[in-house]
Coordinates of C-alpha atoms and ligand atoms in Angstrom, one line a residue:
X10 CA 28.1 26.2 -156.9
X11 CA 29.7 28.9 -159.0
X12 CA 29.2 32.6 -158.3
X13 CA 27.9 35.4 -160.5
X14 CA 31.3 37.1 -160.2
X15 CA 33.2 34.0 -161.3
X16 CA 30.8 33.5 -164.3
X17 CA 31.1 37.1 -165.2
X18 CA 34.9 36.9 -165.2
X19 CA 34.8 33.7 -167.3
X20 CA 32.3 35.3 -169.7
X21 CA 34.4 38.4 -170.2
X22 CA 37.3 36.2 -171.5
X23 CA 35.2 34.8 -174.4
X24 CA 32.4 37.3 -174.9
X25 CA 32.9 41.0 -175.3
X26 CA 31.9 42.6 -172.0
X27 CA 30.7 39.2 -170.9
X28 CA 27.3 39.6 -172.4
X29 CA 25.5 39.0 -175.7
X30 CA 23.4 42.2 -175.5
X31 CA 24.9 45.3 -173.8
X32 CA 22.2 46.3 -171.2
X33 CA 22.7 42.9 -169.5
X34 CA 26.2 44.0 -168.4
X35 CA 24.9 46.4 -165.6
X36 CA 27.1 49.2 -167.0
X37 CA 24.4 51.8 -166.3
X38 CA 23.9 50.8 -162.7
X39 CA 27.3 49.2 -161.9
X40 CA 27.8 46.0 -160.0
X41 CA 27.9 42.3 -161.1
X42 CA 25.3 41.0 -163.5
X43 CA 23.3 38.1 -162.2
X44 CA 23.7 34.9 -164.3
X45 CA 20.3 33.3 -164.4
X46 CA 20.2 29.6 -163.9
X47 CA 16.5 29.0 -164.2
X48 CA 13.1 30.7 -164.0
X49 CA 9.5 29.7 -163.1
X50 CA 6.4 31.8 -163.0
X51 CA 7.3 35.3 -161.9
X52 CA 10.7 34.2 -160.4
X53 CA 14.2 33.8 -161.6
X54 CA 17.1 32.1 -159.7
X55 CA 20.7 33.1 -160.3
X56 CA 23.8 31.0 -160.3
X57 CA 24.1 31.4 -156.5
X58 CA 20.6 30.2 -155.9
X59 CA 19.2 33.7 -155.0
X60 CA 15.6 34.2 -156.1
X61 CA 14.3 37.4 -157.7
X62 CA 10.8 38.6 -158.5
X63 CA 11.3 39.2 -162.2
X64 CA 10.1 42.5 -163.7
X65 CA 12.0 42.2 -166.9
X66 CA 10.4 39.1 -168.3
X67 CA 13.1 38.8 -171.0
X68 CA 12.4 42.5 -171.8
X69 CA 8.7 41.8 -172.4
X70 CA 8.1 38.4 -174.0
X71 CA 7.3 36.5 -170.8
X72 CA 3.8 37.9 -170.4
X73 CA 2.6 34.6 -168.9
X74 CA 5.6 34.3 -166.6
X75 CA 8.2 31.6 -167.1
X76 CA 7.4 28.0 -167.9
X77 CA 3.7 28.3 -168.5
X78 CA 2.5 24.7 -168.7
X79 CA 0.5 25.1 -172.0
X80 CA 3.3 26.9 -173.7
X81 CA 5.9 24.3 -172.5
X82 CA 3.7 21.6 -173.8
X83 CA 3.3 23.2 -177.2
X84 CA 7.1 23.8 -177.5
X85 CA 8.0 20.2 -176.5
X86 CA 5.5 18.8 -178.9
X87 CA 6.7 21.0 -181.8
X88 CA 10.4 20.1 -181.0
X89 CA 9.6 16.4 -181.4
X90 CA 8.3 17.1 -184.9
X91 CA 11.4 18.9 -186.0
X92 CA 13.3 22.1 -185.3
X93 CA 13.4 23.7 -188.7
X94 CA 12.6 22.7 -192.3
X95 CA 13.3 25.6 -194.6
X96 CA 9.8 25.0 -196.1
X97 CA 6.4 26.4 -195.2
X98 CA 4.4 25.0 -192.3
X99 CA 0.7 25.3 -191.3
X100 CA 1.7 26.8 -187.9
X101 CA 3.1 29.9 -189.7
X102 CA -0.2 30.4 -191.3
X103 CA -2.0 30.0 -188.0
X104 CA 0.2 32.5 -186.3
X105 CA -0.2 35.0 -189.1
X106 CA -4.0 34.6 -188.9
X107 CA -3.9 35.0 -185.2
X108 CA -1.9 38.2 -185.3
X109 CA -4.1 39.7 -188.0
X110 CA -7.2 38.7 -186.1
X111 CA -6.2 40.9 -183.2
X112 CA -4.7 43.8 -185.2
X113 CA -7.3 45.2 -187.6
X114 CA -4.9 47.6 -189.3
X115 CA -3.0 44.7 -191.0
X116 CA -4.0 42.2 -193.6
X117 CA -0.7 40.3 -194.1
X118 CA 2.4 39.7 -192.0
X119 CA 5.8 38.4 -192.7
X120 CA 7.5 36.5 -189.9
X121 CA 11.1 37.1 -189.0
X122 CA 13.4 36.2 -186.1
X123 CA 14.1 39.5 -184.3
X124 CA 12.7 42.9 -183.7
X125 CA 15.7 44.4 -185.4
X126 CA 15.1 42.4 -188.5
X127 CA 11.4 43.3 -188.5
X128 CA 12.0 47.0 -188.1
X129 CA 14.8 47.0 -190.8
X130 CA 12.5 45.2 -193.2
X131 CA 9.6 47.4 -192.5
X132 CA 11.7 50.4 -193.5
X133 CA 12.9 48.7 -196.6
X134 CA 9.3 48.0 -197.5
X135 CA 8.2 51.6 -196.8
X136 CA 11.0 52.9 -199.0
X137 CA 10.2 50.3 -201.7
X138 CA 6.5 51.0 -201.7
X139 CA 6.8 54.8 -201.8
X140 CA 9.9 55.1 -203.9
X141 CA 11.4 57.5 -201.4
X142 CA 14.5 57.5 -199.3
X143 CA 14.0 59.6 -196.2
X144 CA 12.8 58.2 -192.9
X145 CA 11.8 60.1 -189.8
X146 CA 12.5 58.7 -186.3
X147 CA 12.4 60.2 -182.8
X148 CA 15.2 60.6 -180.3
X149 CA 15.0 58.0 -177.6
X150 CA 13.0 55.5 -179.7
X151 CA 14.8 52.2 -180.3
X152 CA 13.9 50.2 -183.4
X153 CA 16.7 47.6 -183.3
X154 CA 20.3 48.0 -184.3
X155 CA 20.0 48.3 -188.1
X156 CA 22.6 50.8 -189.4
X157 CA 20.2 53.4 -190.6
X158 CA 18.5 53.5 -187.2
X159 CA 21.6 54.0 -185.1
X160 CA 21.4 57.7 -185.3
X161 CA 21.0 60.8 -183.2
X162 CA 19.9 64.3 -184.1
X163 CA 22.3 66.7 -185.8
X164 CA 22.6 70.3 -184.7
X165 CA 19.9 71.8 -186.9
X166 CA 16.6 70.3 -187.8
X167 CA 17.2 70.1 -191.5
X168 CA 20.7 68.7 -191.1
X169 CA 21.5 65.0 -191.4
X170 CA 21.7 62.8 -188.3
X171 CA 24.9 61.4 -186.8
X172 CA 25.6 57.8 -186.3
X173 CA 25.4 56.7 -182.6
X174 CA 27.6 53.7 -183.2
X175 CA 31.1 53.4 -184.6
X176 CA 31.0 51.3 -187.8
X177 CA 28.1 53.2 -189.3
X178 CA 29.3 55.5 -192.1
X179 CA 27.6 58.9 -192.0
X180 CA 26.4 58.3 -195.6
X181 CA 24.3 55.4 -194.3
X182 CA 22.3 57.6 -192.0
X183 CA 22.0 60.6 -194.3
X184 CA 18.4 59.8 -195.1
X185 CA 17.4 59.4 -191.4
X186 CA 15.9 62.5 -189.9
X187 CA 15.8 62.5 -186.1
X188 CA 13.2 64.7 -184.3
X189 CA 12.3 65.2 -180.7
X190 CA 9.6 62.9 -179.3
X191 CA 6.2 64.7 -178.7
X192 CA 7.5 67.9 -180.5
X193 CA 4.7 69.0 -182.8
X194 CA 6.5 71.9 -184.3
X195 CA 9.4 69.8 -185.5
X196 CA 7.2 67.3 -187.3
X197 CA 5.2 70.1 -188.9
X198 CA 8.4 71.7 -190.1
X199 CA 10.0 68.5 -191.5
X200 CA 6.9 67.8 -193.5
X201 CA 6.6 71.4 -194.7
X202 CA 10.1 71.3 -196.0
X203 CA 10.7 67.7 -197.0
X204 CA 7.3 66.0 -197.0
X205 CA 7.5 64.8 -200.6
X206 CA 10.7 62.9 -199.8
X207 CA 9.6 61.1 -196.7
X208 CA 9.0 57.3 -197.1
X209 CA 7.9 56.8 -193.5
X210 CA 7.7 58.1 -189.9
X211 CA 8.6 55.4 -187.4
X212 CA 7.6 55.6 -183.8
X213 CA 7.5 53.7 -180.5
X214 CA 3.9 54.8 -179.6
X215 CA 4.5 54.2 -175.9
X216 CA 8.3 54.4 -175.8
X217 CA 9.7 51.7 -173.6
X218 CA 13.3 52.4 -174.6
X219 CA 13.2 55.7 -172.7
X220 CA 11.5 54.0 -169.7
X221 CA 7.9 54.8 -170.3
X222 CA 6.9 57.8 -172.3
X223 CA 3.6 58.0 -174.2
X224 CA 3.3 59.7 -177.5
X225 CA 0.7 62.4 -176.8
X226 CA -2.6 61.9 -178.6
X227 CA -2.5 65.2 -180.6
X228 CA 1.1 64.2 -181.7
X229 CA 0.0 60.8 -183.0
X230 CA -3.0 62.3 -184.6
X231 CA -1.1 65.0 -186.4
X232 CA 1.6 62.6 -187.7
X233 CA -1.1 60.4 -189.1
X234 CA -2.6 63.4 -190.9
X235 CA 0.7 64.6 -192.2
X236 CA 1.7 61.1 -193.5
X237 CA -1.7 60.8 -195.2
X238 CA -1.4 64.3 -196.8
X239 CA 2.2 63.7 -198.0
X240 CA 2.0 60.1 -199.1
X241 CA 4.3 58.9 -196.3
X242 CA 3.7 55.7 -194.3
X243 CA 3.2 55.8 -190.5
X244 CA 5.1 52.9 -188.9
X245 CA 4.2 51.8 -185.4
X246 CA 7.0 49.9 -183.8
X247 CA 5.1 47.7 -181.5
X248 CA 7.9 45.2 -180.8
X249 CA 7.5 46.1 -177.1
X250 CA 3.9 47.3 -176.9
X251 CA 2.3 44.8 -179.2
X252 CA 0.2 42.2 -177.3
X253 CA 1.7 43.8 -174.1
X254 CA -0.2 47.0 -173.4
X255 CA -3.4 45.5 -174.9
X256 CA -4.4 42.6 -177.1
X257 CA -4.5 45.0 -180.0
X258 CA -1.3 46.7 -179.1
X259 CA -0.8 50.4 -178.5
X260 CA -2.6 51.1 -181.8
X261 CA -5.8 49.9 -180.2
X262 CA -5.2 52.3 -177.3
X263 CA -4.8 55.2 -179.7
X264 CA -7.7 54.1 -181.9
X265 CA -9.9 54.5 -178.8
X266 CA -8.7 58.1 -178.4
X267 CA -8.5 59.1 -182.1
X268 CA -11.5 58.0 -184.1
X269 CA -10.6 56.0 -187.2
X270 CA -6.9 55.9 -186.3
X271 CA -4.7 53.1 -187.7
X272 CA -1.0 53.0 -188.5
X273 CA 0.1 52.0 -192.0
X274 CA 2.7 49.5 -191.0
X275 CA 3.1 47.6 -187.7
X276 CA 6.2 45.9 -186.3
X277 CA 5.9 43.2 -183.7
X278 CA 8.4 41.0 -181.7
X279 CA 8.9 40.1 -178.0
X280 CA 5.4 38.8 -176.8
X281 CA 4.5 37.2 -180.2
X282 CA 7.3 34.8 -179.7
X283 CA 6.6 34.1 -176.1
X284 CA 10.3 34.0 -175.4
X285 CA 11.5 32.4 -178.6
X286 CA 13.2 34.3 -181.4
X287 CA 10.2 35.5 -183.4
X288 CA 9.1 38.9 -184.8
X289 CA 6.9 40.2 -187.6
X290 CA 5.9 43.2 -189.7
X291 CA 2.6 43.7 -191.3
X292 CA 0.4 46.1 -193.3
X293 CA -2.2 46.1 -196.0
X294 CA -2.1 43.5 -198.8
X295 CA -1.5 46.3 -201.2
X296 CA 1.7 47.4 -199.6
X297 CA 2.8 43.9 -198.7
X298 CA 2.7 42.9 -202.4
X299 CA 5.9 44.9 -202.9
X300 CA 7.7 42.2 -200.9
X301 CA 9.6 39.3 -202.5
X302 CA 8.5 36.8 -203.9
X303 CA 5.6 39.0 -205.2
X304 CA 7.4 42.3 -205.6
X305 CA 10.9 43.9 -205.9
X306 CA 11.6 44.5 -202.2
X307 CA 13.8 41.7 -201.1
X308 CA 13.5 40.1 -197.6
X309 CA 14.3 36.5 -196.5
X310 CA 15.3 34.4 -193.5
X311 CA 16.6 30.8 -193.0
X312 CA 14.9 30.4 -189.7
X313 CA 11.9 32.7 -190.3
X314 CA 8.6 31.3 -189.1
X315 CA 10.6 28.6 -187.2
X316 CA 8.3 25.7 -186.2
X317 CA 9.3 25.7 -182.5
X318 CA 9.1 29.5 -182.2
X319 CA 5.7 29.7 -183.9
X320 CA 4.4 27.0 -181.5
X321 CA 5.6 29.0 -178.6
X322 CA 4.1 32.2 -180.0
X323 CA 0.8 30.6 -180.8
X324 CA 0.4 29.0 -177.4
X325 CA 1.2 32.3 -175.8
X326 CA -1.3 34.2 -177.9
X327 CA -4.0 31.6 -177.1
X328 CA -3.6 32.3 -173.4
X329 CA -3.5 36.1 -173.6
X330 CA -6.5 36.3 -175.9
X331 CA -8.7 34.9 -173.2
X332 CA -11.4 37.3 -171.9
X333 CA -10.3 39.5 -169.0
X334 CA -6.6 38.8 -169.4
X335 CA -5.5 42.4 -170.0
X336 CA -8.0 43.8 -167.4
X337 CA -6.4 41.6 -164.7
X338 CA -2.8 42.3 -165.9
X339 CA -3.5 46.0 -166.2
X340 CA -5.0 46.3 -162.7
X341 CA -2.1 44.3 -161.2
X342 CA 0.5 46.5 -163.0
X343 CA -1.3 49.6 -161.9
X344 CA -1.3 48.4 -158.3
X345 CA 2.4 47.9 -158.4
X346 CA 3.0 51.5 -159.7
X347 CA 0.6 52.9 -157.1
X348 CA 2.4 50.9 -154.4
X349 CA 5.8 52.2 -155.5
X350 CA 4.4 55.8 -155.6
X351 CA 3.0 55.5 -152.1
X352 CA 6.4 54.1 -150.9
X353 CA 8.2 57.1 -152.4
X354 CA 5.7 59.6 -151.0
X355 CA 6.1 58.1 -147.5
X356 CA 9.8 58.6 -147.8
X357 CA 9.5 62.1 -149.3
X358 CA 11.3 61.0 -152.5
X359 CA 10.1 62.7 -155.8
X360 CA 8.7 59.9 -157.9
X361 CA 6.2 59.5 -160.8
X362 CA 5.0 56.3 -162.5
X363 CA 2.8 55.2 -165.3
X364 CA 1.6 51.9 -166.9
X365 CA -0.5 50.5 -169.7
X366 CA -1.5 46.8 -169.6
X367 CA 1.5 44.8 -168.4
X368 CA 4.1 47.5 -169.1
X369 CA 5.2 50.2 -166.6
X370 CA 7.8 52.8 -166.0
X371 CA 8.8 55.2 -163.2
X372 CA 11.1 58.1 -162.7
X373 CA 12.7 59.9 -159.8
X374 CA 11.2 63.2 -160.7
X375 CA 7.9 65.0 -160.1
X376 CA 6.4 65.0 -163.6
X377 CA 6.2 62.4 -166.3
X378 CA 8.9 63.2 -168.9
X379 CA 7.7 63.8 -172.5
X380 CA 11.0 63.2 -174.4
X381 CA 14.4 61.6 -174.2
X382 CA 16.3 64.7 -173.0
X383 CA 14.0 65.0 -169.9
X384 CA 14.2 61.2 -169.2
X385 CA 18.0 61.3 -169.2
X386 CA 18.0 64.3 -166.9
X387 CA 16.1 62.4 -164.2
X388 CA 17.9 61.4 -161.0
X389 CA 20.3 58.6 -162.0
X390 CA 22.0 58.4 -158.6
X391 CA 18.6 57.7 -156.9
X392 CA 17.6 55.3 -159.6
X393 CA 20.8 53.3 -159.3
X394 CA 20.6 53.1 -155.6
X395 CA 17.0 52.1 -155.8
X396 CA 17.8 49.4 -158.4
X397 CA 20.6 47.8 -156.2
X398 CA 18.5 48.1 -153.0
X399 CA 15.7 46.3 -154.7
X400 CA 18.0 43.7 -156.2
X401 CA 19.5 43.0 -152.8
X402 CA 16.0 42.4 -151.6
X403 CA 15.2 39.9 -154.4
X404 CA 13.4 42.2 -156.8
X405 CA 14.8 42.3 -160.3
X406 CA 14.0 45.6 -162.1
X407 CA 15.5 46.8 -165.4
X408 CA 19.1 47.8 -164.8
X409 CA 18.9 51.3 -166.4
X410 CA 16.7 54.3 -165.9
X411 CA 15.8 54.4 -169.6
X412 CA 14.2 50.9 -169.7
X413 CA 10.6 49.9 -169.0
X414 CA 9.4 47.2 -166.6
X415 CA 7.0 44.3 -167.2
X416 CA 4.5 42.5 -165.1
X417 CA 3.3 39.0 -166.0
X418 CA 0.1 37.1 -165.4
X419 CA 2.1 34.9 -163.1
X420 CA 2.9 37.7 -160.6
X421 CA 0.6 37.3 -157.6
X422 CA -0.8 39.9 -155.2
X423 CA 1.7 38.7 -152.7
X424 CA 4.6 39.3 -155.2
X425 CA 3.4 42.8 -155.7
X426 CA 3.0 43.4 -152.0
X427 CA 6.5 42.0 -151.3
X428 CA 7.9 44.3 -154.0
X429 CA 6.2 47.3 -152.5
X430 CA 7.4 46.4 -149.0
X431 CA 11.0 46.2 -150.3
X432 CA 10.5 49.6 -152.1
X433 CA 9.3 51.2 -148.8
X434 CA 12.5 50.0 -147.2
X435 CA 14.8 51.1 -150.0
X436 CA 13.1 54.5 -150.5
X437 CA 13.9 55.4 -146.9
X438 CA 17.6 55.0 -147.6
X439 CA 17.7 57.1 -150.8
X440 CA 19.4 60.5 -150.8
X441 CA 17.0 63.4 -150.2
X442 CA 14.6 61.1 -148.4
Ligands
LIG48 C1 13.3 45.2 -178.4 C2 12.9 46.2 -179.4 C3 13.4 46.1 -180.8 C4 14.4 45.2 -181.2 O1 14.1 43.8 -181.1 P1 15.2 42.7 -181.0 O2 14.4 41.4 -181.0 O3 16.0 43.0 -179.7 O4 16.0 42.9 -182.2 C5 12.9 47.0 -181.7 N1 11.9 47.9 -181.3 C6 11.5 48.0 -180.1 C7 10.4 49.1 -179.8 C8 12.0 47.2 -179.1 O5 11.5 47.3 -177.8

């Protein structure tokens, strides 16, 4: 049997940093990444045969757990019929119908292969449909790694953003305005000064890329009003929250709290592919008709709507749309957060957690953070020690304090209890406890 360390060394020779997506490298928490050999239900096994209760779930997609029999069967069957045709298939239509059925704000979707692609295309569509260039995003929200979105706030509100990645020329992000999450004053001011130039405001409604931070209800409500008044489009990036926090996504959660609320454009990924490369963006028929081949906004993909990926997504959606699915998942996730909170309290460690549906987050601080700056100022040392303590005890949490966690339908009450027991043990050894 090979070891994680040996695989990591081998990987680093042929893959930069040994990984194909940076957070997998454990840079934030230190240590050796686990190379996963296989997974089943709520568990993953690494190359050394160690078992982990998995709270990453491929960063969200594995809402049914790994290897759900109905999903496996659908994928195997689809594979026998062919991997990819470069021509339309009935299954794409079915998946589009299924997504639309659960998300009343959209009438049409375009299927793509990654959340990055979906977010990038949604912005191009918003710009094409409005004839405007500027886009507004919020610090700490991740919308994929398209050039125009790899940007952080400049020094003054009205100044241009700065690229957060080398290789992105400043000119490419000059139309991207970056504001503080949950900051009403800033969004008011940007619309007051530049409202007529803004194509869209893009947001992670429950931000999972800064652990777990909800957009406050008055904030969402006001952005929707400002967009409406100024002819800008409100884009909900639900790549993480879509079909994860509720069947209708985060927008259904906000629609319950804000009568009549609906975003203009929605972006999906992760859960809709059930673990296969699949994502989508959707909106009204009127806006969608700007998209090629009907309109002048170009967008395409060799593997878009892939037959095996759509089979996986459809089989997943079929399971999660069964009555009571989200009630059970939400209750289980809540019990996990409550268990972790109780463990922290018993150890005298400051801790706060939150969850919606099958998505959760926690911070080593007393109050839920409301923006990125506060998230990044929470106790990293405690988080990292907690992460490794849990990993040593067979619990795989997200390896960075700015990432969310995910519970699947396959996690049992025993898995949650075992996780909480491990947490009680680890919390006691944390500094300050
Ligand atoms: C994961 C994620 C993306 C990017 O999706 P990829 O499939 O990794 O390209 C975009 N937006 C949000 C909110 C995400 O969580």
